[in-house]
């Protein structure tokens, strides 16, 4: 488990955004909260793509999407299930960008 502590910390932050953050949002702040959670998911997936060297990071988009589904039934209604697909897509794109950043940085420092 010590090998995956970076990935687990990022996943814990993601869980915080899905389950704890909506407790502090009012009923009129729903759209802003969704946009903020999507932005945080994008940033976290870039971070995990750029700092993780483990193959486990490629499961992050699926894990993000699956972990969002129970929060739909806790805080939202069934019409919010489509957001699970958005989280899958956004985190996959962020992971790809983070992996590209990792490769570019690795090439720059290995060149010297």
PDB file of C-alpha atoms in Angstrom:
ATOM      1  CA  UNK A   1       0.000   0.000   0.000  1.00  0.00           C
ATOM      2  CA  UNK A   2       2.928   2.351   0.512  1.00  0.00           C
ATOM      3  CA  UNK A   3       3.567   2.210  -3.224  1.00  0.00           C
ATOM      4  CA  UNK A   4       0.196   3.749  -3.983  1.00  0.00           C
ATOM      5  CA  UNK A   5       0.004   6.484  -1.342  1.00  0.00           C
ATOM      6  CA  UNK A   6      -0.003   9.322  -3.933  1.00  0.00           C
ATOM      7  CA  UNK A   7      -2.856   7.744  -5.813  1.00  0.00           C
ATOM      8  CA  UNK A   8      -4.780   7.102  -2.604  1.00  0.00           C
ATOM      9  CA  UNK A   9      -4.386  10.705  -1.442  1.00  0.00           C
ATOM     10  CA  UNK A  10      -5.696  12.004  -4.759  1.00  0.00           C
ATOM     11  CA  UNK A  11      -8.589   9.552  -4.629  1.00  0.00           C
ATOM     12  CA  UNK A  12      -9.369  10.717  -1.065  1.00  0.00           C
ATOM     13  CA  UNK A  13      -9.526  14.334  -2.253  1.00  0.00           C
ATOM     14  CA  UNK A  14     -11.844  13.216  -5.048  1.00  0.00           C
ATOM     15  CA  UNK A  15     -14.077  11.435  -2.535  1.00  0.00           C
ATOM     16  CA  UNK A  16     -14.142  14.608  -0.430  1.00  0.00           C
ATOM     17  CA  UNK A  17     -15.344  16.556  -3.452  1.00  0.00           C
ATOM     18  CA  UNK A  18     -18.081  14.019  -4.210  1.00  0.00           C
ATOM     19  CA  UNK A  19     -19.414  13.380  -0.705  1.00  0.00           C
ATOM     20  CA  UNK A  20     -18.409  16.148   1.725  1.00  0.00           C
ATOM     21  CA  UNK A  21     -18.360  19.248  -0.484  1.00  0.00           C
ATOM     22  CA  UNK A  22     -22.077  19.035  -1.467  1.00  0.00           C
ATOM     23  CA  UNK A  23     -23.006  19.272   2.209  1.00  0.00           C
ATOM     24  CA  UNK A  24     -21.822  22.889   2.213  1.00  0.00           C
ATOM     25  CA  UNK A  25     -23.534  23.957  -1.003  1.00  0.00           C
ATOM     26  CA  UNK A  26     -26.966  25.508  -0.890  1.00  0.00           C
ATOM     27  CA  UNK A  27     -29.832  24.522  -3.159  1.00  0.00           C
ATOM     28  CA  UNK A  28     -29.184  27.452  -5.506  1.00  0.00           C
ATOM     29  CA  UNK A  29     -25.483  26.667  -5.840  1.00  0.00           C
ATOM     30  CA  UNK A  30     -25.993  23.347  -7.640  1.00  0.00           C
ATOM     31  CA  UNK A  31     -24.669  24.373 -11.061  1.00  0.00           C
ATOM     32  CA  UNK A  32     -21.643  26.131  -9.618  1.00  0.00           C
ATOM     33  CA  UNK A  33     -20.923  23.089  -7.485  1.00  0.00           C
ATOM     34  CA  UNK A  34     -21.063  20.784 -10.520  1.00  0.00           C
ATOM     35  CA  UNK A  35     -18.682  23.027 -12.451  1.00  0.00           C
ATOM     36  CA  UNK A  36     -16.305  23.201  -9.492  1.00  0.00           C
ATOM     37  CA  UNK A  37     -16.315  19.430  -9.025  1.00  0.00           C
ATOM     38  CA  UNK A  38     -15.653  18.924 -12.747  1.00  0.00           C
ATOM     39  CA  UNK A  39     -12.760  21.410 -12.617  1.00  0.00           C
ATOM     40  CA  UNK A  40     -11.278  19.716  -9.553  1.00  0.00           C
ATOM     41  CA  UNK A  41     -11.643  16.307 -11.198  1.00  0.00           C
ATOM     42  CA  UNK A  42      -9.789  17.616 -14.247  1.00  0.00           C
ATOM     43  CA  UNK A  43      -6.986  19.064 -12.115  1.00  0.00           C
ATOM     44  CA  UNK A  44      -6.668  15.933  -9.975  1.00  0.00           C
ATOM     45  CA  UNK A  45      -6.468  13.739 -13.060  1.00  0.00           C
ATOM     46  CA  UNK A  46      -3.712  15.952 -14.501  1.00  0.00           C
ATOM     47  CA  UNK A  47      -1.857  15.670 -11.201  1.00  0.00           C
ATOM     48  CA  UNK A  48      -2.191  11.904 -11.005  1.00  0.00           C
ATOM     49  CA  UNK A  49      -1.104  11.582 -14.634  1.00  0.00           C
ATOM     50  CA  UNK A  50       1.984  13.692 -14.106  1.00  0.00           C
ATOM     51  CA  UNK A  51       3.236  12.413 -10.735  1.00  0.00           C
ATOM     52  CA  UNK A  52       2.286   8.737 -10.727  1.00  0.00           C
ATOM     53  CA  UNK A  53       4.597   6.137 -12.232  1.00  0.00           C
ATOM     54  CA  UNK A  54       2.283   3.228 -11.437  1.00  0.00           C
ATOM     55  CA  UNK A  55       0.039   1.499 -13.980  1.00  0.00           C
ATOM     56  CA  UNK A  56      -2.777   1.860 -11.452  1.00  0.00           C
ATOM     57  CA  UNK A  57      -3.246   5.467 -12.541  1.00  0.00           C
ATOM     58  CA  UNK A  58      -5.002   4.305 -15.706  1.00  0.00           C
ATOM     59  CA  UNK A  59      -7.884   3.032 -13.589  1.00  0.00           C
ATOM     60  CA  UNK A  60      -8.461   6.514 -12.148  1.00  0.00           C
ATOM     61  CA  UNK A  61     -11.079   7.630 -14.727  1.00  0.00           C
ATOM     62  CA  UNK A  62     -13.150   4.502 -14.146  1.00  0.00           C
ATOM     63  CA  UNK A  63     -12.765   4.785 -10.369  1.00  0.00           C
ATOM     64  CA  UNK A  64     -13.851   8.429 -10.478  1.00  0.00           C
ATOM     65  CA  UNK A  65     -16.928   7.590 -12.490  1.00  0.00           C
ATOM     66  CA  UNK A  66     -17.907   4.632 -10.307  1.00  0.00           C
ATOM     67  CA  UNK A  67     -17.317   6.539  -7.049  1.00  0.00           C
ATOM     68  CA  UNK A  68     -19.616   9.327  -8.236  1.00  0.00           C
ATOM     69  CA  UNK A  69     -22.614   7.026  -8.776  1.00  0.00           C
ATOM     70  CA  UNK A  70     -23.553   6.552  -5.068  1.00  0.00           C
ATOM     71  CA  UNK A  71     -23.449  10.318  -4.533  1.00  0.00           C
ATOM     72  CA  UNK A  72     -26.128  10.686  -7.210  1.00  0.00           C
ATOM     73  CA  UNK A  73     -28.559   8.790  -5.025  1.00  0.00           C
ATOM     74  CA  UNK A  74     -27.466  10.628  -1.874  1.00  0.00           C
ATOM     75  CA  UNK A  75     -27.492  14.263  -3.040  1.00  0.00           C
ATOM     76  CA  UNK A  76     -29.079  14.404  -6.497  1.00  0.00           C
ATOM     77  CA  UNK A  77     -31.704  12.517  -8.467  1.00  0.00           C
ATOM     78  CA  UNK A  78     -31.359   9.906 -11.216  1.00  0.00           C
ATOM     79  CA  UNK A  79     -31.055  12.568 -13.910  1.00  0.00           C
ATOM     80  CA  UNK A  80     -27.549  13.326 -12.596  1.00  0.00           C
ATOM     81  CA  UNK A  81     -26.286   9.874 -13.587  1.00  0.00           C
ATOM     82  CA  UNK A  82     -25.125  11.340 -16.906  1.00  0.00           C
ATOM     83  CA  UNK A  83     -22.487  13.256 -14.940  1.00  0.00           C
ATOM     84  CA  UNK A  84     -20.719   9.951 -14.269  1.00  0.00           C
ATOM     85  CA  UNK A  85     -19.964   9.817 -17.987  1.00  0.00           C
ATOM     86  CA  UNK A  86     -18.676  13.393 -17.871  1.00  0.00           C
ATOM     87  CA  UNK A  87     -16.384  12.530 -14.983  1.00  0.00           C
ATOM     88  CA  UNK A  88     -15.082   9.542 -16.929  1.00  0.00           C
ATOM     89  CA  UNK A  89     -14.346  11.660 -20.003  1.00  0.00           C
ATOM     90  CA  UNK A  90     -12.911  14.643 -18.111  1.00  0.00           C
ATOM     91  CA  UNK A  91     -10.643  12.510 -15.959  1.00  0.00           C
ATOM     92  CA  UNK A  92      -9.454  10.486 -18.982  1.00  0.00           C
ATOM     93  CA  UNK A  93      -8.544  13.684 -20.832  1.00  0.00           C
ATOM     94  CA  UNK A  94      -6.815  15.066 -17.739  1.00  0.00           C
ATOM     95  CA  UNK A  95      -4.925  11.813 -17.258  1.00  0.00           C
ATOM     96  CA  UNK A  96      -3.766  11.952 -20.868  1.00  0.00           C
ATOM     97  CA  UNK A  97      -2.599  15.561 -20.454  1.00  0.00           C
ATOM     98  CA  UNK A  98      -0.829  14.695 -17.190  1.00  0.00           C
ATOM     99  CA  UNK A  99       0.893  11.707 -18.797  1.00  0.00           C
ATOM    100  CA  UNK A 100       2.070  13.910 -21.663  1.00  0.00           C
ATOM    101  CA  UNK A 101       3.419  16.444 -19.169  1.00  0.00           C
ATOM    102  CA  UNK A 102       5.228  13.614 -17.374  1.00  0.00           C
ATOM    103  CA  UNK A 103       6.795  12.402 -20.629  1.00  0.00           C
ATOM    104  CA  UNK A 104       7.879  15.899 -21.682  1.00  0.00           C
ATOM    105  CA  UNK A 105       9.436  16.669 -18.307  1.00  0.00           C
ATOM    106  CA  UNK A 106      11.153  13.280 -18.270  1.00  0.00           C
ATOM    107  CA  UNK A 107      12.634  13.866 -21.736  1.00  0.00           C
ATOM    108  CA  UNK A 108      13.839  17.349 -20.816  1.00  0.00           C
ATOM    109  CA  UNK A 109      15.633  16.188 -17.682  1.00  0.00           C
ATOM    110  CA  UNK A 110      17.060  13.022 -19.220  1.00  0.00           C
ATOM    111  CA  UNK A 111      18.529  15.028 -22.092  1.00  0.00           C
ATOM    112  CA  UNK A 112      20.839  16.993 -19.820  1.00  0.00           C
TER     113      UNK A 112
END
